[in-house]
């Protein structure tokens, strides 16, 4: 049982509000992703749980105990930093063994060896155990950093954009592996990112942060399909959600007070029609799909289209809305 | 020079030449880039040759002769390796070398401990740490002549502050001991002054080393439950080690040739208890006027320092590459 609860946490640095009135529960064995742009307070939230920062107000509990006065070492958390925070003069093996060699743990060397090798296998670094950590590639370094967190069985794993400095291919690989490992160990994990793909693919629940506040939390499906406001809707979806005036396209049934319509690909129906209401501006061919850039009376839209749809730039099409999202003038969602 | 520039340096010089305004290009037309480069570095090379390389070669030549600078008109004869033989068989010179080694060892040890400790404290970034850094650096910025005379007063048995403070804390009467006049105390008197003056320099280098260690390494260690003691030995020391070694190298070379402070404080005395190699060298050269022999001694010292420094730099590079 290692539920982590943040209760009405606040933290400011000078005049900058980093986190404001943040309440969040991470259930035992849950993979929660905090998603938000730079400066939204994601990293600060992690550091507050780890004890690397002290909150100005509010309470943090880990597995039921109030950790407000405890040092990072006493809190039983593992942290993966955005930078490769390896001990540069140590080998990969010694880096992985470092947390286990803490006198507080009293593990014998056979046990340490067994766990280091097990984790090295998990993060696929067992062939480099004797290498100096400075001789590794970026991907290998970050795998070691993740491994160094995994050798322990802490109450919660805290990961601060661990994949952001890796190339796209490796990121996709490690994303899968991390999710697999977390499932395998049944561990509790709080993960911070600004990458919506990471959030959508790995999270049990996604929390959307904006300007230090938790705007919405829910399963990836809920967050995507049922966003609480414009900010959340804009964070997810590729291509980006299209914002349109309520009277631009047919098929809408805006509730009273609606000032904008949000339309993603699944909210737009395309029909080829020489007399249609829209004109195709440009087509980006991505292989498995096409990005269609469309113009409707001076408004530009981007949507996905079947690559076999026979249209070309300059063609006219007919666009109809299908149960789009409606937003009020304050950006809140109207249902 | 061929038309196709090969190295990066040549290529960038080529680009620069093409970007040069026409007036200058016209003025230096007819000169290749290589020639212009030589034109710029020639004054430096000439100066270096005149004041460094030539005297060195001249000293090597003199070390094989019986030349005496106070008898410039006497006939100069080649004596082969006899000067070197004499120097290496002279027991006084070996005693001077031993005294030097003693100084080098203790000054480096004390300066490293004090310098590193100061750096470690200053690196805590407390309020006013920049001010204290400046205050600590003052001794290093003073002229050795000022420091030497200044400490002669401090060490004065009747009115000196040093003797007074020692007596204040220990009860030993201040005029009962002479720091500069006693055979046992004089070497330590010099070691204390040199440490006072140069520990700040070591601190500066160590501080650079400590500042180069990113905070998140410490944060990672803290989350990994490493105690402050373990963080110090497994992060701070290994990561600052190249800097510490560099400080040892600089201070080692400097103190091997230590002259000014000894000359000002004791002049090598009492007796010859503080007579380091450079003082002996000065005596041989400018009191006994054995120019040839002292040149041989100087060359031996030079080779010794150069050799030791080279071995040391190899070790330093090994540590850096880890």
CSV table of C-alpha atoms in Angstrom, one decimal, chain A residues 14-310:
chain,number,residue,atom,x,y,z
A,14,UNK,CA,10.0,34.7,-5.2
A,15,UNK,CA,7.2,36.3,-7.2
A,16,UNK,CA,6.6,33.2,-9.4
A,17,UNK,CA,3.8,30.9,-8.4
A,18,UNK,CA,5.0,27.4,-9.3
A,19,UNK,CA,2.2,25.3,-7.8
A,20,UNK,CA,-1.1,26.6,-6.5
A,21,UNK,CA,-3.7,24.7,-4.5
A,22,UNK,CA,-2.7,21.3,-6.0
A,23,UNK,CA,-4.6,18.3,-4.8
A,24,UNK,CA,-3.8,14.9,-6.3
A,25,UNK,CA,-4.0,11.3,-5.3
A,26,UNK,CA,-1.8,8.7,-6.9
A,27,UNK,CA,-3.2,5.3,-6.1
A,28,UNK,CA,-1.1,2.2,-5.3
A,29,UNK,CA,0.2,0.7,-8.5
A,30,UNK,CA,-1.0,3.5,-10.7
A,31,UNK,CA,0.9,5.1,-13.5
A,32,UNK,CA,0.0,8.8,-13.4
A,33,UNK,CA,1.3,11.3,-16.0
A,34,UNK,CA,1.4,15.0,-15.4
A,35,UNK,CA,1.2,16.8,-18.7
A,36,UNK,CA,1.7,20.5,-19.3
A,37,UNK,CA,3.9,23.1,-21.0
A,38,UNK,CA,7.1,24.4,-19.6
A,39,UNK,CA,6.6,26.3,-16.4
A,40,UNK,CA,3.3,24.7,-15.6
A,41,UNK,CA,4.7,23.4,-12.3
A,42,UNK,CA,5.2,19.7,-13.3
A,43,UNK,CA,8.8,19.4,-12.1
A,44,UNK,CA,8.1,21.4,-8.9
A,45,UNK,CA,5.3,19.0,-8.1
A,46,UNK,CA,7.7,16.0,-8.4
A,47,UNK,CA,10.4,17.8,-6.3
A,48,UNK,CA,7.8,18.5,-3.6
A,49,UNK,CA,6.9,14.9,-3.3
A,50,UNK,CA,10.6,13.9,-3.3
A,51,UNK,CA,11.3,16.4,-0.6
A,52,UNK,CA,13.8,18.3,-2.7
A,53,UNK,CA,11.6,21.4,-2.2
A,54,UNK,CA,9.4,22.3,0.8
A,55,UNK,CA,5.8,23.4,0.1
A,56,UNK,CA,4.7,26.8,1.4
A,57,UNK,CA,1.4,25.2,2.4
A,58,UNK,CA,-0.5,22.0,2.1
A,59,UNK,CA,0.3,18.4,3.0
A,60,UNK,CA,2.1,15.5,1.3
A,61,UNK,CA,1.4,11.9,2.5
A,62,UNK,CA,3.1,8.8,1.3
A,63,UNK,CA,1.5,5.5,2.3
A,64,UNK,CA,-0.5,7.2,4.9
A,65,UNK,CA,2.3,9.0,6.7
A,66,UNK,CA,2.8,12.7,6.6
A,67,UNK,CA,6.2,13.3,5.1
A,68,UNK,CA,6.2,17.1,5.5
A,69,UNK,CA,9.2,17.1,7.9
A,70,UNK,CA,11.1,14.2,6.3
A,71,UNK,CA,14.3,14.5,4.2
A,72,UNK,CA,14.4,13.0,0.7
A,73,UNK,CA,16.2,10.0,2.0
A,74,UNK,CA,13.5,9.2,4.6
A,75,UNK,CA,10.7,9.5,2.2
A,76,UNK,CA,11.4,6.3,0.3
A,77,UNK,CA,11.1,7.7,-3.2
A,78,UNK,CA,13.1,7.1,-6.3
A,79,UNK,CA,13.8,10.0,-8.7
A,80,UNK,CA,14.8,10.0,-12.4
A,81,UNK,CA,16.1,13.4,-13.4
A,82,UNK,CA,15.7,15.0,-16.8
A,83,UNK,CA,19.5,15.4,-17.1
A,84,UNK,CA,21.7,12.2,-17.0
A,85,UNK,CA,22.4,12.4,-13.3
A,86,UNK,CA,24.9,9.5,-13.2
A,87,UNK,CA,27.9,9.4,-10.9
A,88,UNK,CA,30.4,10.1,-13.6
A,89,UNK,CA,33.5,8.4,-12.0
A,90,UNK,CA,31.6,5.1,-11.4
A,91,UNK,CA,31.0,2.2,-13.7
A,92,UNK,CA,27.4,1.3,-14.8
A,93,UNK,CA,27.4,-1.5,-12.2
A,94,UNK,CA,28.5,0.8,-9.4
A,95,UNK,CA,25.9,3.4,-10.4
A,96,UNK,CA,23.2,0.8,-10.3
A,97,UNK,CA,24.4,-0.5,-7.0
A,98,UNK,CA,24.8,2.9,-5.4
A,99,UNK,CA,21.4,3.2,-3.8
A,100,UNK,CA,21.6,-0.4,-2.5
A,101,UNK,CA,24.9,0.3,-0.8
A,102,UNK,CA,23.4,2.8,1.5
A,103,UNK,CA,24.2,1.8,5.0
A,104,UNK,CA,20.5,2.3,5.9
A,105,UNK,CA,19.6,-0.8,3.8
A,106,UNK,CA,22.1,-3.4,5.0
A,107,UNK,CA,22.0,-5.6,2.0
A,108,UNK,CA,24.8,-8.2,1.5
A,109,UNK,CA,26.8,-8.1,-1.7
A,110,UNK,CA,25.1,-11.2,-3.2
A,111,UNK,CA,21.7,-9.6,-2.9
A,112,UNK,CA,23.1,-6.4,-4.4
A,113,UNK,CA,24.6,-8.3,-7.2
A,114,UNK,CA,21.4,-10.2,-7.9
A,115,UNK,CA,19.3,-7.1,-8.0
A,116,UNK,CA,21.8,-5.1,-10.1
A,117,UNK,CA,21.9,-7.8,-12.7
A,118,UNK,CA,18.1,-8.2,-12.7
A,119,UNK,CA,17.6,-4.5,-13.3
A,120,UNK,CA,20.4,-4.3,-15.9
A,121,UNK,CA,18.5,-7.0,-17.8
A,122,UNK,CA,15.2,-5.0,-17.5
A,123,UNK,CA,16.7,-1.8,-18.9
A,124,UNK,CA,18.8,-3.8,-21.4
A,125,UNK,CA,22.2,-2.5,-20.3
A,126,UNK,CA,23.7,-5.8,-19.0
A,127,UNK,CA,26.4,-5.8,-21.7
A,128,UNK,CA,27.8,-2.5,-20.5
A,129,UNK,CA,27.9,-3.2,-16.8
A,130,UNK,CA,31.6,-2.6,-16.5
A,131,UNK,CA,31.8,0.5,-18.7
A,132,UNK,CA,32.4,3.9,-17.2
A,133,UNK,CA,29.2,5.8,-17.2
A,134,UNK,CA,30.8,8.7,-19.1
A,135,UNK,CA,31.5,6.3,-22.1
A,136,UNK,CA,27.8,5.6,-22.7
A,137,UNK,CA,25.5,7.1,-25.3
A,138,UNK,CA,22.7,9.3,-24.2
A,139,UNK,CA,20.1,6.5,-24.5
A,140,UNK,CA,22.3,4.2,-22.5
A,141,UNK,CA,22.9,6.8,-19.8
A,142,UNK,CA,19.2,7.4,-19.3
A,143,UNK,CA,18.5,3.7,-19.2
A,144,UNK,CA,21.1,3.4,-16.4
A,145,UNK,CA,19.4,6.4,-14.6
A,146,UNK,CA,16.1,4.7,-14.9
A,147,UNK,CA,17.7,1.4,-13.8
A,148,UNK,CA,19.2,3.1,-10.7
A,149,UNK,CA,15.7,4.1,-9.7
A,150,UNK,CA,14.3,0.6,-10.4
A,151,UNK,CA,16.8,-1.3,-8.2
A,152,UNK,CA,15.0,0.0,-5.3
A,153,UNK,CA,11.4,-0.8,-4.3
A,154,UNK,CA,10.4,2.6,-3.2
A,155,UNK,CA,6.8,3.7,-2.3
A,156,UNK,CA,6.8,5.7,-5.5
A,157,UNK,CA,8.9,6.3,-8.6
A,158,UNK,CA,9.1,9.9,-9.7
A,159,UNK,CA,10.3,10.6,-13.3
A,160,UNK,CA,11.0,14.0,-14.7
A,161,UNK,CA,10.8,13.9,-18.5
A,162,UNK,CA,13.3,11.0,-18.5
A,163,UNK,CA,12.9,10.5,-22.3
A,164,UNK,CA,12.9,14.1,-23.5
A,165,UNK,CA,16.6,14.2,-24.4
A,166,UNK,CA,16.5,11.0,-26.5
A,167,UNK,CA,15.9,10.6,-30.2
A,168,UNK,CA,12.5,9.6,-31.4
A,169,UNK,CA,13.2,6.0,-32.1
A,170,UNK,CA,14.7,5.3,-28.7
A,171,UNK,CA,12.0,7.3,-27.0
A,172,UNK,CA,9.3,5.1,-28.6
A,173,UNK,CA,11.2,1.9,-27.5
A,174,UNK,CA,11.8,3.1,-23.9
A,175,UNK,CA,8.2,4.3,-23.6
A,176,UNK,CA,7.0,0.7,-24.2
A,177,UNK,CA,9.6,-0.8,-21.9
A,178,UNK,CA,8.9,1.6,-19.1
A,179,UNK,CA,5.2,0.8,-19.3
A,180,UNK,CA,6.0,-3.0,-19.4
A,181,UNK,CA,8.4,-2.7,-16.4
A,182,UNK,CA,5.9,-0.7,-14.4
A,183,UNK,CA,3.2,-3.3,-15.0
A,184,UNK,CA,5.6,-6.1,-14.2
A,185,UNK,CA,6.6,-4.6,-10.9
A,186,UNK,CA,3.1,-3.3,-10.1
A,187,UNK,CA,4.8,-0.1,-9.0
A,188,UNK,CA,3.4,3.4,-8.3
A,189,UNK,CA,4.8,5.9,-10.8
A,190,UNK,CA,4.3,9.6,-11.3
A,191,UNK,CA,5.7,10.7,-14.6
A,192,UNK,CA,6.1,14.3,-15.9
A,193,UNK,CA,6.2,15.2,-19.6
A,194,UNK,CA,5.1,17.7,-22.2
A,195,UNK,CA,4.8,15.0,-24.8
A,196,UNK,CA,1.2,14.1,-25.4
A,197,UNK,CA,2.1,10.8,-27.0
A,198,UNK,CA,4.0,9.6,-23.9
A,199,UNK,CA,1.1,10.7,-21.8
A,200,UNK,CA,-1.5,8.9,-23.9
A,201,UNK,CA,0.4,5.7,-24.3
A,202,UNK,CA,1.7,5.1,-20.8
A,203,UNK,CA,-0.7,6.7,-18.3
A,204,UNK,CA,-3.4,5.0,-16.4
A,205,UNK,CA,-4.5,8.6,-15.6
A,206,UNK,CA,-3.4,11.9,-17.0
A,207,UNK,CA,-3.3,15.1,-15.0
A,208,UNK,CA,-3.2,18.3,-17.0
A,209,UNK,CA,-1.3,21.1,-15.4
A,210,UNK,CA,-1.5,24.7,-16.4
A,211,UNK,CA,0.1,27.7,-14.5
A,212,UNK,CA,0.6,25.6,-11.4
A,213,UNK,CA,-3.0,24.3,-11.2
A,214,UNK,CA,-4.4,20.9,-11.9
A,215,UNK,CA,-7.0,21.6,-14.6
A,216,UNK,CA,-8.3,18.1,-15.2
A,217,UNK,CA,-7.4,14.5,-14.3
A,218,UNK,CA,-8.7,11.3,-15.8
A,219,UNK,CA,-8.0,8.4,-18.0
A,220,UNK,CA,-6.3,9.2,-21.4
A,221,UNK,CA,-9.7,8.5,-23.1
A,222,UNK,CA,-11.6,10.8,-20.8
A,223,UNK,CA,-9.1,13.6,-21.2
A,224,UNK,CA,-9.0,13.3,-24.9
A,225,UNK,CA,-12.7,12.8,-25.6
A,226,UNK,CA,-14.2,14.9,-22.8
A,227,UNK,CA,-11.8,17.8,-22.1
A,228,UNK,CA,-12.9,20.2,-19.3
A,229,UNK,CA,-11.8,23.3,-21.2
A,230,UNK,CA,-10.1,24.7,-24.2
A,231,UNK,CA,-6.6,24.4,-22.6
A,232,UNK,CA,-7.0,20.6,-22.1
A,233,UNK,CA,-8.5,20.1,-25.5
A,234,UNK,CA,-5.6,22.0,-27.1
A,235,UNK,CA,-3.0,19.8,-25.3
A,236,UNK,CA,-4.1,16.6,-26.9
A,237,UNK,CA,-4.7,15.6,-30.5
A,238,UNK,CA,-2.6,15.5,-33.6
A,239,UNK,CA,-3.1,17.6,-35.7
A,240,UNK,CA,-4.1,20.3,-33.2
A,241,UNK,CA,-7.8,20.9,-32.5
A,242,UNK,CA,-9.4,23.4,-34.9
A,243,UNK,CA,-11.2,26.4,-33.3
A,244,UNK,CA,-14.0,27.7,-35.4
A,245,UNK,CA,-16.9,30.2,-35.1
A,246,UNK,CA,-20.1,28.6,-34.2
A,247,UNK,CA,-21.8,29.4,-37.5
A,248,UNK,CA,-19.0,28.4,-39.9
A,249,UNK,CA,-20.0,24.9,-40.7
A,250,UNK,CA,-23.2,23.0,-40.8
A,251,UNK,CA,-24.0,20.1,-38.4
A,252,UNK,CA,-23.4,22.1,-35.2
A,253,UNK,CA,-25.9,22.4,-32.4
A,254,UNK,CA,-24.2,24.9,-30.2
A,255,UNK,CA,-25.7,25.3,-26.7
A,256,UNK,CA,-26.6,28.9,-25.6
A,257,UNK,CA,-23.5,30.9,-24.7
A,258,UNK,CA,-21.1,28.9,-26.9
A,259,UNK,CA,-18.6,31.2,-28.6
A,260,UNK,CA,-16.3,28.6,-30.3
A,261,UNK,CA,-16.4,25.1,-31.7
A,262,UNK,CA,-13.5,22.8,-31.3
A,263,UNK,CA,-13.2,20.2,-34.1
A,264,UNK,CA,-10.7,17.5,-34.4
A,265,UNK,CA,-10.5,15.0,-37.2
A,266,UNK,CA,-13.2,12.8,-35.8
A,267,UNK,CA,-15.5,15.7,-35.6
A,268,UNK,CA,-15.2,16.6,-39.4
A,269,UNK,CA,-16.9,14.7,-42.2
A,270,UNK,CA,-15.4,15.2,-45.6
A,271,UNK,CA,-17.3,14.7,-48.9
A,272,UNK,CA,-16.0,15.5,-52.3
A,273,UNK,CA,-18.3,18.0,-53.8
A,274,UNK,CA,-17.6,20.5,-56.6
A,275,UNK,CA,-20.1,22.9,-55.0
A,276,UNK,CA,-18.7,22.2,-51.5
A,277,UNK,CA,-18.3,24.9,-48.7
A,278,UNK,CA,-14.5,24.4,-48.4
A,279,UNK,CA,-11.4,24.5,-50.5
A,280,UNK,CA,-8.3,22.2,-50.2
A,281,UNK,CA,-5.3,24.4,-49.7
A,282,UNK,CA,-2.5,22.0,-49.4
A,283,UNK,CA,-1.9,18.3,-48.7
A,284,UNK,CA,0.9,16.9,-46.6
A,285,UNK,CA,1.6,13.3,-47.4
A,286,UNK,CA,2.8,11.4,-44.3
A,287,UNK,CA,2.5,7.9,-45.9
A,288,UNK,CA,-0.1,6.2,-43.9
A,289,UNK,CA,-2.3,9.3,-43.8
A,290,UNK,CA,-2.5,12.8,-45.2
A,291,UNK,CA,-2.7,16.2,-43.5
A,292,UNK,CA,-5.3,18.1,-45.2
A,293,UNK,CA,-5.1,21.9,-45.0
A,294,UNK,CA,-8.5,23.4,-45.8
A,295,UNK,CA,-9.9,26.9,-46.1
A,296,UNK,CA,-13.4,27.8,-45.2
A,297,UNK,CA,-14.4,31.4,-45.8
A,298,UNK,CA,-11.0,32.7,-44.6
A,299,UNK,CA,-10.7,30.2,-41.7
A,300,UNK,CA,-7.9,27.6,-41.9
A,301,UNK,CA,-8.4,24.0,-40.7
A,302,UNK,CA,-6.1,21.0,-40.6
A,303,UNK,CA,-7.5,17.5,-40.5
A,304,UNK,CA,-6.4,14.0,-41.3
A,305,UNK,CA,-7.6,12.3,-44.4
A,306,UNK,CA,-7.4,8.8,-46.0
A,307,UNK,CA,-4.4,8.8,-48.3
A,308,UNK,CA,-6.5,7.2,-51.0
A,309,UNK,CA,-9.1,9.9,-51.1
A,310,UNK,CA,-8.7,11.4,-54.6
